[in-house]
Amino acid sequence: MNILTAIHITDNYLINPTNPITVNLIGAGGTGSNMVMALAKMNHALTALGHPGLQVYLYDNDRVSEANQGRQLFADSELGMFKSVALINRINRFFGTNWKAVTELFHQTALRTFPNNGKANLYISCVDKVAARMDIAEILKGFSGDSRYERNKPLYWMDCGNRKDTGQVILSTIEAVKQPESEQYQTVAKLPMVTDEFKGLLETSELDDDTPSCSVAEALTKQDLFINSTLANLGASLLWSLFREGMLYNRGFFLNLKEFRTQPLKVG
């Protein structure tokens, strides 16, 4: 008996959109500041290939401090600025984009005040708190089941989380994505939400000490210098496969940077 390889076929709107893909990037700290740079490079590559590209909204209400520099991508001239504003201004000037900074936490009570009422085709969460992830999950579940196919219809959620030198990136569908019939593969329409499948893992991955660091040296005792950038780049590579190959064999990965080991999380 042949067991077919499980794959997920990308929602067609990401492959052939009529407008730029809307992305809500939630969190502009260690991983988020690296992820937004990766998205900027991805957007540039996609548009060069004839794709409409990405329209990113970066959510974060935190301001840049000296302790953020080094591990996060901020300069002396950006001290005191909102992280989201500093990053988006820099990208817009460099790439000529019109991305937007939102200087608020992404949460249920403010959805109506957010761009597109908080809706986007793709959500990327780079947050430390389990409670923040759970809130995002509840918001996204509330968006599912709407039969209208609007340009900002929520399709996917990619969550990034880490401890000092380990982490994970997991891609979920917000609702089932219609899959084509296949005799070669076992197509999987629904990728489970990280908060449903790995709730226990998320709770143990939350940093033990979440008080703000007062210096770069103190910050580096909590998180390795390169854990965030490694997670962001590997996560962006997963998204690149979603856009360019149109199918996924893996829906995420677990990273151990201390042992230089990455374990893929298979579809199905």
JSON list of C-alpha atoms in Angstrom, two decimals, residues 45-144:
[
{"chain": "A", "resi": 45, "resn": "ALA", "atom": "CA", "xyz": [11.85, 40.13, -5.36]},
{"chain": "A", "resi": 46, "resn": "LEU", "atom": "CA", "xyz": [8.14, 39.42, -5.89]},
{"chain": "A", "resi": 47, "resn": "THR", "atom": "CA", "xyz": [7.51, 42.68, -7.73]},
{"chain": "A", "resi": 48, "resn": "ALA", "atom": "CA", "xyz": [10.56, 42.05, -9.93]},
{"chain": "A", "resi": 49, "resn": "LEU", "atom": "CA", "xyz": [8.91, 38.74, -10.90]},
{"chain": "A", "resi": 50, "resn": "GLY", "atom": "CA", "xyz": [5.64, 40.42, -11.87]},
{"chain": "A", "resi": 51, "resn": "HIS", "atom": "CA", "xyz": [3.75, 39.79, -8.61]},
{"chain": "A", "resi": 52, "resn": "PRO", "atom": "CA", "xyz": [1.90, 42.75, -6.99]},
{"chain": "A", "resi": 53, "resn": "GLY", "atom": "CA", "xyz": [4.03, 42.26, -3.87]},
{"chain": "A", "resi": 54, "resn": "LEU", "atom": "CA", "xyz": [3.19, 42.93, -0.22]},
{"chain": "A", "resi": 55, "resn": "GLN", "atom": "CA", "xyz": [1.48, 45.68, 1.74]},
{"chain": "A", "resi": 56, "resn": "VAL", "atom": "CA", "xyz": [2.71, 45.41, 5.33]},
{"chain": "A", "resi": 57, "resn": "TYR", "atom": "CA", "xyz": [1.20, 46.88, 8.49]},
{"chain": "A", "resi": 58, "resn": "LEU", "atom": "CA", "xyz": [3.58, 46.68, 11.46]},
{"chain": "A", "resi": 59, "resn": "TYR", "atom": "CA", "xyz": [1.96, 46.70, 14.92]},
{"chain": "A", "resi": 60, "resn": "ASP", "atom": "CA", "xyz": [3.97, 47.62, 18.03]},
{"chain": "A", "resi": 61, "resn": "ASN", "atom": "CA", "xyz": [3.52, 50.20, 20.79]},
{"chain": "A", "resi": 62, "resn": "ASP", "atom": "CA", "xyz": [7.02, 49.92, 22.26]},
{"chain": "A", "resi": 63, "resn": "ARG", "atom": "CA", "xyz": [9.76, 52.53, 21.90]},
{"chain": "A", "resi": 64, "resn": "VAL", "atom": "CA", "xyz": [13.44, 52.03, 21.06]},
{"chain": "A", "resi": 65, "resn": "SER", "atom": "CA", "xyz": [15.84, 51.91, 24.03]},
{"chain": "A", "resi": 66, "resn": "GLU", "atom": "CA", "xyz": [19.60, 51.42, 24.20]},
{"chain": "A", "resi": 67, "resn": "ALA", "atom": "CA", "xyz": [19.06, 47.82, 25.36]},
{"chain": "A", "resi": 68, "resn": "ASN", "atom": "CA", "xyz": [17.33, 47.08, 22.02]},
{"chain": "A", "resi": 69, "resn": "GLN", "atom": "CA", "xyz": [20.35, 47.94, 19.92]},
{"chain": "A", "resi": 70, "resn": "GLY", "atom": "CA", "xyz": [22.52, 45.19, 18.50]},
{"chain": "A", "resi": 71, "resn": "ARG", "atom": "CA", "xyz": [20.13, 42.24, 18.83]},
{"chain": "A", "resi": 72, "resn": "GLN", "atom": "CA", "xyz": [17.37, 44.37, 17.33]},
{"chain": "A", "resi": 73, "resn": "LEU", "atom": "CA", "xyz": [17.89, 46.55, 14.26]},
{"chain": "A", "resi": 74, "resn": "PHE", "atom": "CA", "xyz": [17.88, 50.08, 15.64]},
{"chain": "A", "resi": 75, "resn": "ALA", "atom": "CA", "xyz": [20.31, 53.01, 15.42]},
{"chain": "A", "resi": 76, "resn": "ASP", "atom": "CA", "xyz": [21.28, 55.77, 17.84]},
{"chain": "A", "resi": 77, "resn": "SER", "atom": "CA", "xyz": [19.17, 58.24, 15.87]},
{"chain": "A", "resi": 78, "resn": "GLU", "atom": "CA", "xyz": [16.09, 56.09, 16.48]},
{"chain": "A", "resi": 79, "resn": "LEU", "atom": "CA", "xyz": [16.28, 56.05, 20.29]},
{"chain": "A", "resi": 80, "resn": "GLY", "atom": "CA", "xyz": [12.94, 57.06, 21.77]},
{"chain": "A", "resi": 81, "resn": "MET", "atom": "CA", "xyz": [11.00, 56.49, 18.55]},
{"chain": "A", "resi": 82, "resn": "PHE", "atom": "CA", "xyz": [8.25, 53.91, 18.24]},
{"chain": "A", "resi": 83, "resn": "LYS", "atom": "CA", "xyz": [9.87, 50.73, 16.96]},
{"chain": "A", "resi": 84, "resn": "SER", "atom": "CA", "xyz": [7.22, 50.27, 14.31]},
{"chain": "A", "resi": 85, "resn": "VAL", "atom": "CA", "xyz": [7.65, 53.85, 13.02]},
{"chain": "A", "resi": 86, "resn": "ALA", "atom": "CA", "xyz": [11.46, 53.64, 12.93]},
{"chain": "A", "resi": 87, "resn": "LEU", "atom": "CA", "xyz": [11.43, 50.40, 10.95]},
{"chain": "A", "resi": 88, "resn": "ILE", "atom": "CA", "xyz": [8.68, 51.32, 8.51]},
{"chain": "A", "resi": 89, "resn": "ASN", "atom": "CA", "xyz": [10.14, 54.78, 7.81]},
{"chain": "A", "resi": 90, "resn": "ARG", "atom": "CA", "xyz": [13.48, 53.20, 7.05]},
{"chain": "A", "resi": 91, "resn": "ILE", "atom": "CA", "xyz": [12.00, 50.60, 4.68]},
{"chain": "A", "resi": 92, "resn": "ASN", "atom": "CA", "xyz": [9.76, 53.08, 2.88]},
{"chain": "A", "resi": 93, "resn": "ARG", "atom": "CA", "xyz": [12.70, 55.40, 2.23]},
{"chain": "A", "resi": 94, "resn": "PHE", "atom": "CA", "xyz": [14.99, 52.59, 1.07]},
{"chain": "A", "resi": 95, "resn": "PHE", "atom": "CA", "xyz": [12.57, 50.55, -1.07]},
{"chain": "A", "resi": 96, "resn": "GLY", "atom": "CA", "xyz": [10.01, 53.21, -2.05]},
{"chain": "A", "resi": 97, "resn": "THR", "atom": "CA", "xyz": [7.17, 51.26, -0.43]},
{"chain": "A", "resi": 98, "resn": "ASN", "atom": "CA", "xyz": [4.12, 52.70, 1.30]},
{"chain": "A", "resi": 99, "resn": "TRP", "atom": "CA", "xyz": [3.97, 50.35, 4.28]},
{"chain": "A", "resi": 100, "resn": "LYS", "atom": "CA", "xyz": [2.29, 51.51, 7.48]},
{"chain": "A", "resi": 101, "resn": "ALA", "atom": "CA", "xyz": [3.26, 51.58, 11.16]},
{"chain": "A", "resi": 102, "resn": "VAL", "atom": "CA", "xyz": [0.55, 51.13, 13.79]},
{"chain": "A", "resi": 103, "resn": "THR", "atom": "CA", "xyz": [1.74, 52.28, 17.23]},
{"chain": "A", "resi": 104, "resn": "GLU", "atom": "CA", "xyz": [-0.69, 50.07, 19.14]},
{"chain": "A", "resi": 105, "resn": "LEU", "atom": "CA", "xyz": [-0.91, 46.51, 20.37]},
{"chain": "A", "resi": 106, "resn": "PHE", "atom": "CA", "xyz": [-2.92, 44.25, 18.07]},
{"chain": "A", "resi": 107, "resn": "HIS", "atom": "CA", "xyz": [-5.92, 43.36, 20.20]},
{"chain": "A", "resi": 108, "resn": "GLN", "atom": "CA", "xyz": [-9.65, 42.66, 19.99]},
{"chain": "A", "resi": 109, "resn": "THR", "atom": "CA", "xyz": [-11.00, 45.91, 21.40]},
{"chain": "A", "resi": 110, "resn": "ALA", "atom": "CA", "xyz": [-9.31, 48.15, 18.82]},
{"chain": "A", "resi": 111, "resn": "LEU", "atom": "CA", "xyz": [-9.99, 46.18, 15.63]},
{"chain": "A", "resi": 112, "resn": "ARG", "atom": "CA", "xyz": [-12.36, 48.76, 14.17]},
{"chain": "A", "resi": 113, "resn": "THR", "atom": "CA", "xyz": [-9.69, 51.46, 14.45]},
{"chain": "A", "resi": 114, "resn": "PHE", "atom": "CA", "xyz": [-7.01, 49.40, 12.67]},
{"chain": "A", "resi": 115, "resn": "PRO", "atom": "CA", "xyz": [-6.32, 49.48, 8.91]},
{"chain": "A", "resi": 116, "resn": "ASN", "atom": "CA", "xyz": [-8.83, 47.23, 7.10]},
{"chain": "A", "resi": 117, "resn": "ASN", "atom": "CA", "xyz": [-10.52, 46.61, 10.49]},
{"chain": "A", "resi": 118, "resn": "GLY", "atom": "CA", "xyz": [-7.56, 44.41, 11.42]},
{"chain": "A", "resi": 119, "resn": "LYS", "atom": "CA", "xyz": [-8.00, 42.08, 8.44]},
{"chain": "A", "resi": 120, "resn": "ALA", "atom": "CA", "xyz": [-5.12, 40.90, 6.25]},
{"chain": "A", "resi": 121, "resn": "ASN", "atom": "CA", "xyz": [-4.34, 37.96, 4.00]},
{"chain": "A", "resi": 122, "resn": "LEU", "atom": "CA", "xyz": [-1.35, 36.96, 6.13]},
{"chain": "A", "resi": 123, "resn": "TYR", "atom": "CA", "xyz": [-0.62, 37.42, 9.85]},
{"chain": "A", "resi": 124, "resn": "ILE", "atom": "CA", "xyz": [2.87, 37.06, 11.31]},
{"chain": "A", "resi": 125, "resn": "SER", "atom": "CA", "xyz": [3.14, 37.18, 15.09]},
{"chain": "A", "resi": 126, "resn": "CYS", "atom": "CA", "xyz": [6.49, 37.87, 16.74]},
{"chain": "A", "resi": 127, "resn": "VAL", "atom": "CA", "xyz": [5.39, 38.29, 20.35]},
{"chain": "A", "resi": 128, "resn": "ASP", "atom": "CA", "xyz": [6.70, 37.05, 23.70]},
{"chain": "A", "resi": 129, "resn": "LYS", "atom": "CA", "xyz": [3.45, 36.61, 25.59]},
{"chain": "A", "resi": 130, "resn": "VAL", "atom": "CA", "xyz": [1.27, 33.50, 25.42]},
{"chain": "A", "resi": 131, "resn": "ALA", "atom": "CA", "xyz": [-1.73, 35.71, 26.20]},
{"chain": "A", "resi": 132, "resn": "ALA", "atom": "CA", "xyz": [-0.99, 37.82, 23.11]},
{"chain": "A", "resi": 133, "resn": "ARG", "atom": "CA", "xyz": [-0.95, 34.70, 20.93]},
{"chain": "A", "resi": 134, "resn": "MET", "atom": "CA", "xyz": [-4.22, 33.48, 22.41]},
{"chain": "A", "resi": 135, "resn": "ASP", "atom": "CA", "xyz": [-5.80, 36.86, 21.74]},
{"chain": "A", "resi": 136, "resn": "ILE", "atom": "CA", "xyz": [-4.59, 36.78, 18.13]},
{"chain": "A", "resi": 137, "resn": "ALA", "atom": "CA", "xyz": [-6.00, 33.26, 17.74]},
{"chain": "A", "resi": 138, "resn": "GLU", "atom": "CA", "xyz": [-9.41, 34.35, 19.01]},
{"chain": "A", "resi": 139, "resn": "ILE", "atom": "CA", "xyz": [-9.45, 37.30, 16.61]},
{"chain": "A", "resi": 140, "resn": "LEU", "atom": "CA", "xyz": [-8.55, 35.08, 13.66]},
{"chain": "A", "resi": 141, "resn": "LYS", "atom": "CA", "xyz": [-11.14, 32.46, 14.57]},
{"chain": "A", "resi": 142, "resn": "GLY", "atom": "CA", "xyz": [-13.69, 35.25, 14.60]},
{"chain": "A", "resi": 143, "resn": "PHE", "atom": "CA", "xyz": [-12.70, 36.12, 11.02]},
{"chain": "A", "resi": 144, "resn": "SER", "atom": "CA", "xyz": [-13.10, 32.54, 9.74]}
]
